[in-house]
PDB file of C-alpha atoms in Angstrom:
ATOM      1  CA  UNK A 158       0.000   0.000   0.000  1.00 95.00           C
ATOM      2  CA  UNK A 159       1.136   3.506  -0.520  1.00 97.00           C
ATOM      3  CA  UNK A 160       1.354   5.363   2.793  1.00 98.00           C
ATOM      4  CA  UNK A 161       0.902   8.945   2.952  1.00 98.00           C
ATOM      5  CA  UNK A 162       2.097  11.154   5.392  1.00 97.00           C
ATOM      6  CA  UNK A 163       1.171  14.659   6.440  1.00 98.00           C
ATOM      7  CA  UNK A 164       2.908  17.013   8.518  1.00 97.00           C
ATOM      8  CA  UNK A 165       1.945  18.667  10.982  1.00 97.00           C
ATOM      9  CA  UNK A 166      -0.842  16.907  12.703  1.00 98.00           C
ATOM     10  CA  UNK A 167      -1.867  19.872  14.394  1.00 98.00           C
ATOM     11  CA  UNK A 168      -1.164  23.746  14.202  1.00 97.00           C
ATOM     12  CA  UNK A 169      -2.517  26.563  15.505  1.00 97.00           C
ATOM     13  CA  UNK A 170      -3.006  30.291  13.398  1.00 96.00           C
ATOM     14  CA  UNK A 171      -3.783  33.224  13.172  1.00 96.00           C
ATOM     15  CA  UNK A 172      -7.037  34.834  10.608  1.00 96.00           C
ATOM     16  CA  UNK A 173      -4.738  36.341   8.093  1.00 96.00           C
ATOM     17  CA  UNK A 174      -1.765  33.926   8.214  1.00 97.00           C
ATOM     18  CA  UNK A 175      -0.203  32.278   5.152  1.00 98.00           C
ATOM     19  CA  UNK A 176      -0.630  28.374   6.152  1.00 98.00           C
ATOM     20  CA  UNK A 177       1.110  25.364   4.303  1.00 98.00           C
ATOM     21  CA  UNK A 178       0.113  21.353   4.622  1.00 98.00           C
ATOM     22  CA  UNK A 179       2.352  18.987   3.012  1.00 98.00           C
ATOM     23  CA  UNK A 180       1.566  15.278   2.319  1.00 98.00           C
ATOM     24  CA  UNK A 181       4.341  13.301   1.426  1.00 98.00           C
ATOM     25  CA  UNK A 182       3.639   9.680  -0.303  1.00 98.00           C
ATOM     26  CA  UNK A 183       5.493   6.440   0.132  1.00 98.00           C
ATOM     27  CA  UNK A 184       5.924   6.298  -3.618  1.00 98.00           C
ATOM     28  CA  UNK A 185       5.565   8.230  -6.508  1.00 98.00           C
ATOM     29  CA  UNK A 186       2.116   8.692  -7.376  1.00 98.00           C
ATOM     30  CA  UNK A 187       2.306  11.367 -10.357  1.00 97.00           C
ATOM     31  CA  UNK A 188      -0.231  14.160  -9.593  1.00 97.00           C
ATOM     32  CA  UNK A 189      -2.580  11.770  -8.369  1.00 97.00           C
ATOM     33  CA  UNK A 190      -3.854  13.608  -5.067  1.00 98.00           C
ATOM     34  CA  UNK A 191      -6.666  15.223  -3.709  1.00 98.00           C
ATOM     35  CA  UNK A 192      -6.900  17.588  -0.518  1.00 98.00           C
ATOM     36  CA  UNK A 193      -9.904  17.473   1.440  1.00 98.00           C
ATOM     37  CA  UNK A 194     -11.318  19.875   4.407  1.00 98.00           C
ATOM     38  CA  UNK A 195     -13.915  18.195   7.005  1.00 98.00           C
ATOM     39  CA  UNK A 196     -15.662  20.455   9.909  1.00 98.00           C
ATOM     40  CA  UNK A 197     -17.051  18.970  12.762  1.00 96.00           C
ATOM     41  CA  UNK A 198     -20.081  16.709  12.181  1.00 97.00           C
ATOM     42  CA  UNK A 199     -19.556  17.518   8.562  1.00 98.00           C
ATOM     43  CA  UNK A 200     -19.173  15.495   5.574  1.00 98.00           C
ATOM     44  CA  UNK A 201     -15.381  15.721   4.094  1.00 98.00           C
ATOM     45  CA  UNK A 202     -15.475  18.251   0.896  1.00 97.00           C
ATOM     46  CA  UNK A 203     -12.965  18.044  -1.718  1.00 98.00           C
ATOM     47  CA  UNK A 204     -10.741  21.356  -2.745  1.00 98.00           C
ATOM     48  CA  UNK A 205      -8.327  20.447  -4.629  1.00 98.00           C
ATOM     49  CA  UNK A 206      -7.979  16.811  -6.872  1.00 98.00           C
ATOM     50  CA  UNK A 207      -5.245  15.969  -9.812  1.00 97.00           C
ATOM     51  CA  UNK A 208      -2.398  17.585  -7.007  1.00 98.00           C
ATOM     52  CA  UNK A 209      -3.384  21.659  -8.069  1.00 98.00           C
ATOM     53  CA  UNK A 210      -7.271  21.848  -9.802  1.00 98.00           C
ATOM     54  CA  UNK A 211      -8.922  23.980  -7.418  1.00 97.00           C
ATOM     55  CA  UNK A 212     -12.538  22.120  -6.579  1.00 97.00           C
ATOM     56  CA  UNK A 213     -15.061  24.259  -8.436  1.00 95.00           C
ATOM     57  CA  UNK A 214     -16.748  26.784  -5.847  1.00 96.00           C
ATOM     58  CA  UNK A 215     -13.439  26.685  -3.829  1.00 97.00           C
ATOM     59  CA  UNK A 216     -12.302  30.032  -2.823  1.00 98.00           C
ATOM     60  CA  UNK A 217      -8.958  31.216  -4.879  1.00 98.00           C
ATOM     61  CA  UNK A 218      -7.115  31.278  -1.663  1.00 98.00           C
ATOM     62  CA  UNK A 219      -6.830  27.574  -1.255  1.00 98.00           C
ATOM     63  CA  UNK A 220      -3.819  26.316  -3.697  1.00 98.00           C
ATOM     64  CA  UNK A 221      -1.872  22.930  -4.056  1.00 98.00           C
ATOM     65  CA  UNK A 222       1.497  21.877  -5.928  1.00 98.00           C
ATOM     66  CA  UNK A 223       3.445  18.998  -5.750  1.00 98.00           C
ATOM     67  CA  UNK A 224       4.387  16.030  -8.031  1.00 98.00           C
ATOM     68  CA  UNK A 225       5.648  12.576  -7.829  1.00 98.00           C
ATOM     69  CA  UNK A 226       5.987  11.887  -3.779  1.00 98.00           C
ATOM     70  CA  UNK A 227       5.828  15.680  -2.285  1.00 98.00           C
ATOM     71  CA  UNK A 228       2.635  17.731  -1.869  1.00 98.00           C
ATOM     72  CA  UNK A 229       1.603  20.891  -0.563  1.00 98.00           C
ATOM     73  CA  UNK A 230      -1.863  22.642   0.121  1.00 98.00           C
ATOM     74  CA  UNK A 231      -1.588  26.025   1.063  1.00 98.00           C
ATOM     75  CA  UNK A 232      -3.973  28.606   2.614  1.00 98.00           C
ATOM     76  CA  UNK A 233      -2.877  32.346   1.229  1.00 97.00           C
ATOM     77  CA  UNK A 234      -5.281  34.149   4.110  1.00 96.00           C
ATOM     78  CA  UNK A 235      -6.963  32.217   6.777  1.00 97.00           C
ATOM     79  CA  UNK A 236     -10.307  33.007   7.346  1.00 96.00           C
ATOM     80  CA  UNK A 237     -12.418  31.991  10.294  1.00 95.00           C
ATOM     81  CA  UNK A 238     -14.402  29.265   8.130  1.00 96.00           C
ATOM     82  CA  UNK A 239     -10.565  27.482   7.381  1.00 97.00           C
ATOM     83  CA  UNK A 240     -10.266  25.745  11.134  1.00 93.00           C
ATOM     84  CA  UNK A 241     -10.888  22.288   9.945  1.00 97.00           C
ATOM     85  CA  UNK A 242      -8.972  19.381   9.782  1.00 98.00           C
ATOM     86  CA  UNK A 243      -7.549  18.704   5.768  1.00 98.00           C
ATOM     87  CA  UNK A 244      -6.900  15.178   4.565  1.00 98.00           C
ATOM     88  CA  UNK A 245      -4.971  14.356   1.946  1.00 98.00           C
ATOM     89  CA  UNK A 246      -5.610  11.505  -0.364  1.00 98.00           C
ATOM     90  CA  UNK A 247      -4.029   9.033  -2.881  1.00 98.00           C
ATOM     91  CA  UNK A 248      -5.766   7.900  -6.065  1.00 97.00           C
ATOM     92  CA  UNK A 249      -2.659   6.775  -8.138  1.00 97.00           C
ATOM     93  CA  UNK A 250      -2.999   2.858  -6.661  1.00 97.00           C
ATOM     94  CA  UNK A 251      -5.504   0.699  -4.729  1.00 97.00           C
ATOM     95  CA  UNK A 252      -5.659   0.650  -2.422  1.00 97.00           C
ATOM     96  CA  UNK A 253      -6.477   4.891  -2.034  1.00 97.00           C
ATOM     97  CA  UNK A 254      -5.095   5.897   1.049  1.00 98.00           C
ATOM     98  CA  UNK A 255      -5.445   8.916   3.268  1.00 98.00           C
ATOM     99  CA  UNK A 256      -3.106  10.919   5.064  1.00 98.00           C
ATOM    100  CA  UNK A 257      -3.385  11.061   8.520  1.00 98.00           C
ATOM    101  CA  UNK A 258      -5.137  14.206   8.561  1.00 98.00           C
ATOM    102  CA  UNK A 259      -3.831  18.071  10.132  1.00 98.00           C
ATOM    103  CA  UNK A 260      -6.442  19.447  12.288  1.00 98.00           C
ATOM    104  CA  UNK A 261      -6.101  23.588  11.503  1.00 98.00           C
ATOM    105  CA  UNK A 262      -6.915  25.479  14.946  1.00 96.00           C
ATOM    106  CA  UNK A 263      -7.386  29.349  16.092  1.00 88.00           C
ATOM    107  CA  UNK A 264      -3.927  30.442  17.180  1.00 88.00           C
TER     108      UNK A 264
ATOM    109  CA  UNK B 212     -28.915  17.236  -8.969  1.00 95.00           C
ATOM    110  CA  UNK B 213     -26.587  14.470  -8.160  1.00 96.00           C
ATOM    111  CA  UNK B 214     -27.305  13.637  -5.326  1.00 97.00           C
ATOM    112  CA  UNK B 215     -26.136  10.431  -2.820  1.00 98.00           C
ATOM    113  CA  UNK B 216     -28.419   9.216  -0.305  1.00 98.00           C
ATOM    114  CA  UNK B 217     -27.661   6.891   2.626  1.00 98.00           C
ATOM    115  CA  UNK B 218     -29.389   4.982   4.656  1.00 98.00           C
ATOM    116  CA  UNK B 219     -30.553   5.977   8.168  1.00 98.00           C
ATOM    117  CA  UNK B 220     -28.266   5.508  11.759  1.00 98.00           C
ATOM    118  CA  UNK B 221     -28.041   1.537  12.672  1.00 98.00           C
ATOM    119  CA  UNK B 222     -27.791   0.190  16.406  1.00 98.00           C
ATOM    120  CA  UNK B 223     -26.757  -3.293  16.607  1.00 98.00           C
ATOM    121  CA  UNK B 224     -25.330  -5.377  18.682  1.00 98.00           C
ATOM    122  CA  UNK B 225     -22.004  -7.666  18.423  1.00 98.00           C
ATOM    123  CA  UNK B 226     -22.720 -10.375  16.491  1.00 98.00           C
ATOM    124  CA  UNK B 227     -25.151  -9.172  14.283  1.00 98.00           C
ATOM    125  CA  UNK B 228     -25.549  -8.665  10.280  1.00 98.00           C
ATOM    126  CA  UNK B 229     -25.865  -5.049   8.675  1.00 98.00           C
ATOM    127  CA  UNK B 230     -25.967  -3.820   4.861  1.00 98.00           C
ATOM    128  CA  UNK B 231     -26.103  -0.352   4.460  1.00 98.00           C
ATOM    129  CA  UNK B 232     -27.041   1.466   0.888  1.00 98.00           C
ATOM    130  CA  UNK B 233     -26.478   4.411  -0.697  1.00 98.00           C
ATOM    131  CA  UNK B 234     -28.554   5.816  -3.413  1.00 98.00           C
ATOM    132  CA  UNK B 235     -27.742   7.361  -6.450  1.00 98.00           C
ATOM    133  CA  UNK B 236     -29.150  10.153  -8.493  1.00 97.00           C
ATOM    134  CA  UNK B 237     -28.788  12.938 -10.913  1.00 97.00           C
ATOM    135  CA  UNK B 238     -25.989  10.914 -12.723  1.00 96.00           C
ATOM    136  CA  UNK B 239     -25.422   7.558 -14.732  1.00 97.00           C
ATOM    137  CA  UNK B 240     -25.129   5.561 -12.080  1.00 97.00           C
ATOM    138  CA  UNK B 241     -23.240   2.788 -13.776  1.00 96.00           C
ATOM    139  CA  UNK B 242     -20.259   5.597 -14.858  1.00 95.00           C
ATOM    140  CA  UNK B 243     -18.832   6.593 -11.320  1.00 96.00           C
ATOM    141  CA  UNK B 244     -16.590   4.225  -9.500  1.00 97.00           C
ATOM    142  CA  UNK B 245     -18.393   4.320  -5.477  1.00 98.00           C
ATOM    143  CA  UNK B 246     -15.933   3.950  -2.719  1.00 98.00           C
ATOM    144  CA  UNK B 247     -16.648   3.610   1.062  1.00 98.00           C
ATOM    145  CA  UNK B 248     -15.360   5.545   3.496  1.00 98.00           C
ATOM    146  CA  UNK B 249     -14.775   4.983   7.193  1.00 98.00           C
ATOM    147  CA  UNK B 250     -14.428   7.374  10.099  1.00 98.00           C
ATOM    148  CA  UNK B 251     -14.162   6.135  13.630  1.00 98.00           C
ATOM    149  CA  UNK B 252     -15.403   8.136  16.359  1.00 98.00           C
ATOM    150  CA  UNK B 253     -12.665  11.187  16.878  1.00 97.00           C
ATOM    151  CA  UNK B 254     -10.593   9.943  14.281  1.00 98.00           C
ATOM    152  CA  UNK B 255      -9.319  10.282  10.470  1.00 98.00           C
ATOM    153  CA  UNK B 256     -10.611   8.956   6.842  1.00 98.00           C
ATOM    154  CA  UNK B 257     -10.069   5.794   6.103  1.00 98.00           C
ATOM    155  CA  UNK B 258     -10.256   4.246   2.446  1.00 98.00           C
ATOM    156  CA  UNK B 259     -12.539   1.006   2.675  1.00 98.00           C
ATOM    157  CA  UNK B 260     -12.879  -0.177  -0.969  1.00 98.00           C
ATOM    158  CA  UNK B 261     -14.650   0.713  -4.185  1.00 98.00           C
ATOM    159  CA  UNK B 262     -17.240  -0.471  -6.582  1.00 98.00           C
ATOM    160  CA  UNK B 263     -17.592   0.056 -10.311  1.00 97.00           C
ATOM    161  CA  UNK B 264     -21.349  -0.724 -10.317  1.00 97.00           C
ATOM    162  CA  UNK B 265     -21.408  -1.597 -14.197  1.00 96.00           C
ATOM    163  CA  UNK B 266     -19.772  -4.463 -13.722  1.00 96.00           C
ATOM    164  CA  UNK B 267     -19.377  -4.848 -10.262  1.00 96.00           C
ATOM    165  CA  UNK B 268     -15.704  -4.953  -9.784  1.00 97.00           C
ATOM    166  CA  UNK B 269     -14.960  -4.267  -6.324  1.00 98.00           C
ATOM    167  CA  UNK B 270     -11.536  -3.209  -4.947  1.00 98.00           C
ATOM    168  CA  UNK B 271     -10.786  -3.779  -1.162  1.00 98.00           C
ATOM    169  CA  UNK B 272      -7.992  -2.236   0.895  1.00 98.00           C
ATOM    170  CA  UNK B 273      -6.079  -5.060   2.958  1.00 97.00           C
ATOM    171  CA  UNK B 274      -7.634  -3.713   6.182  1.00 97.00           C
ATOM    172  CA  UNK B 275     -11.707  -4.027   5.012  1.00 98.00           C
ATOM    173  CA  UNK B 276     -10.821  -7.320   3.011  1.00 98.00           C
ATOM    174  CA  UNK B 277     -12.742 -10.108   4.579  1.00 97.00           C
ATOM    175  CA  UNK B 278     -14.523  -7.783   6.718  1.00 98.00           C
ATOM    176  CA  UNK B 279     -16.989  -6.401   4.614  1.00 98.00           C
ATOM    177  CA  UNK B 280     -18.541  -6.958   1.583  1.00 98.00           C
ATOM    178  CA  UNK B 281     -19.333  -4.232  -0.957  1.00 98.00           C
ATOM    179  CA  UNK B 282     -21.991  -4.777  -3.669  1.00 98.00           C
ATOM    180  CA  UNK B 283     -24.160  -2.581  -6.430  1.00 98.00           C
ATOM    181  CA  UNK B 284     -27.302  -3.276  -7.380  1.00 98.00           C
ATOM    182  CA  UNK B 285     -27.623  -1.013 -10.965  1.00 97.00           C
ATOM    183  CA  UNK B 286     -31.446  -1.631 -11.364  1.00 97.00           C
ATOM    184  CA  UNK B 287     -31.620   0.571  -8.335  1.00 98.00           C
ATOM    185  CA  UNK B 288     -28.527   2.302  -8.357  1.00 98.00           C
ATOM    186  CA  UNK B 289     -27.891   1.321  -4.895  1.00 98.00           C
ATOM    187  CA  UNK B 290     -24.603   0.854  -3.681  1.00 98.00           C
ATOM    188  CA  UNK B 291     -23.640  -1.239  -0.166  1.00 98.00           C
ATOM    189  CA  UNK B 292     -21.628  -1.617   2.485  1.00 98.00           C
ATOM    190  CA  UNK B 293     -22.723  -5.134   4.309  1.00 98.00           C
ATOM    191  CA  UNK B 294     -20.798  -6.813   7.754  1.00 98.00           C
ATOM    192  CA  UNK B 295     -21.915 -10.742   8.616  1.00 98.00           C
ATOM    193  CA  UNK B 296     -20.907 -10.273  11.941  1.00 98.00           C
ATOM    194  CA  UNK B 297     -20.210  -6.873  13.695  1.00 98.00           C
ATOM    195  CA  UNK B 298     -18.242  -6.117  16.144  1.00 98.00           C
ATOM    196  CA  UNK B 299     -17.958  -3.185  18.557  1.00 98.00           C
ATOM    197  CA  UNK B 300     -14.606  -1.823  16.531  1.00 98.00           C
ATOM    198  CA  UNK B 301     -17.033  -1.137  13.339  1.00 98.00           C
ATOM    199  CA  UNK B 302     -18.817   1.734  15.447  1.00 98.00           C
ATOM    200  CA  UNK B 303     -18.196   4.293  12.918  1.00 98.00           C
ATOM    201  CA  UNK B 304     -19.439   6.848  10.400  1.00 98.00           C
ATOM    202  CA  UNK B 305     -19.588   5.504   6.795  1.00 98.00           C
ATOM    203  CA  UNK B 306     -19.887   7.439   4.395  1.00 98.00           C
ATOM    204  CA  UNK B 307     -20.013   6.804   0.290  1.00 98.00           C
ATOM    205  CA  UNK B 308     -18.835   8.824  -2.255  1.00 98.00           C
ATOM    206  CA  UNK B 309     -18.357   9.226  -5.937  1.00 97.00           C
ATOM    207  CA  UNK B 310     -15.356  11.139  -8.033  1.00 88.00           C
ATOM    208  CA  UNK B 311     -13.990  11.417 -11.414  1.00 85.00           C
ATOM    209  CA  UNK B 312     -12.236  14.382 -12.692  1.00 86.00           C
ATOM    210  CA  UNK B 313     -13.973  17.118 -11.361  1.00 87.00           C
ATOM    211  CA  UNK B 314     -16.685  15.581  -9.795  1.00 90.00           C
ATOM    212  CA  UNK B 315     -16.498  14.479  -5.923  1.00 94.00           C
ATOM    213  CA  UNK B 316     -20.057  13.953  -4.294  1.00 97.00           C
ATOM    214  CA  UNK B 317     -20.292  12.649  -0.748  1.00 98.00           C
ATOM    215  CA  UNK B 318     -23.369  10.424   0.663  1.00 98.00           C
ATOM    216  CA  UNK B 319     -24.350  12.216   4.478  1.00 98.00           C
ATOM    217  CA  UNK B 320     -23.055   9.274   6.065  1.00 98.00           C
ATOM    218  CA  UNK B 321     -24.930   6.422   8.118  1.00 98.00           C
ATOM    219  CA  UNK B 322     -23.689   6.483  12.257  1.00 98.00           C
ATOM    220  CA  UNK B 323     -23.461   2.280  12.634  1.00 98.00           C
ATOM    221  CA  UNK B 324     -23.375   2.030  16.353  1.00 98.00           C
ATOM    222  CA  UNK B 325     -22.563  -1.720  17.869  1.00 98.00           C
ATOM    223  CA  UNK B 326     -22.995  -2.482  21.373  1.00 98.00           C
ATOM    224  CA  UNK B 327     -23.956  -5.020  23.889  1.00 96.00           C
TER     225      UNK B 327
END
């Protein structure tokens, strides 16, 4: 199975800050990766799939890069809707995997 | 509208059987691969399997195989998510979920509960 990893687990910021979420797979995977935001009680939404296609609907400020076996999503602004927790997710193999997840608090 | 619909919160106890569904709509059913999703009380996603309900080929991960069974039923385009005999470690929120490109649509999940 492909593992992925994400770092950190948990971080605190600040409404305004410029955040960054990396995911980093066991093997390459191409741009096969999807980034995913869940709220509490919520269902997980999508934002970004293929490593950097913003979701459609998805404000501009959410972003991901990466290719191969590194991967970033990145937050330009927080706003007080961000603090979630963000998944990243695998779809190059079966099985998928998710990362471990990186739960976003208020600094 | 595409829309997927789950079936309502389950409370079982150890032991017993449970198939779950999830209902498709709005779409070609038979053209969107379905995985299962689990999430354990407090805790992360976890990839279960998937189902190409055209032909029914069904892809476990190594952690669900054995444990569950996923099926289609295209007639209905139904999805499921079945256990033969739950245990209290399946207490978790399922959910299903299609996504191809740049579609990704979530079921609202089903609560499965098991306790003595």
């Amino acid at each position: 199975d492909i593992q992925m990893t994400q770092s950190p687990s948990a971080m605190s910021a600040s409404v305004g800050d410029r955040v960054t979420i990396t995911c980093r797979a066991s093997q390459g995977i191409s741009n096969y990766l999807a980034w995913f935001q869940q709220k509490p009680g919520k269902v997980p939404k999508r934002l970004i799939y293929a490593a950097s296609s913003l979701q459609s609907g998805v404000p501009s400020r959410f972003s991901g890069s990466g290719s191969g076996t590194e991967f970033s999503l990145t937050i330009s602004s927080l706003q007080p809707e961000d603090f979630a927790t963000y998944y990243c997710l695998q779809y190059n193999a079966y099985p998928y995997t998710f990362g471990q997840g990186t739960k976003l608090e208020i600094k | 509208e595409v829309q997927l619909v789950q079936s309502g919160e389950e409370v079982k106890k150890p032991g017993e059987s449970l198939k779950i569904s999830c209902k498709g709509s709005g779409y070609r059913f038979t053209s969107y691969w379905i995985a299962w999703v689990r999430q354990m009380p407090g805790k992360g996603l976890e990839w279960m399997g998937i189902i190409y309900p055209a032909d029914s080929d069904t892809r476990y991960s190594p952690s669900f195989q054995g444990q569950v069974t996923i099926s289609a039923d295209k007639s209905i385009s139904t999805a499921f998510l079945q256990w033969n005999s739950l245990k209290a470690s399946d207490t978790a929120i399922y959910y299903c979920a299609i996504s191809g490109g740049s579609t990704d649509y979530w079921g609202q999940g089903t609560l499965v509960t098991v306790s003595s």
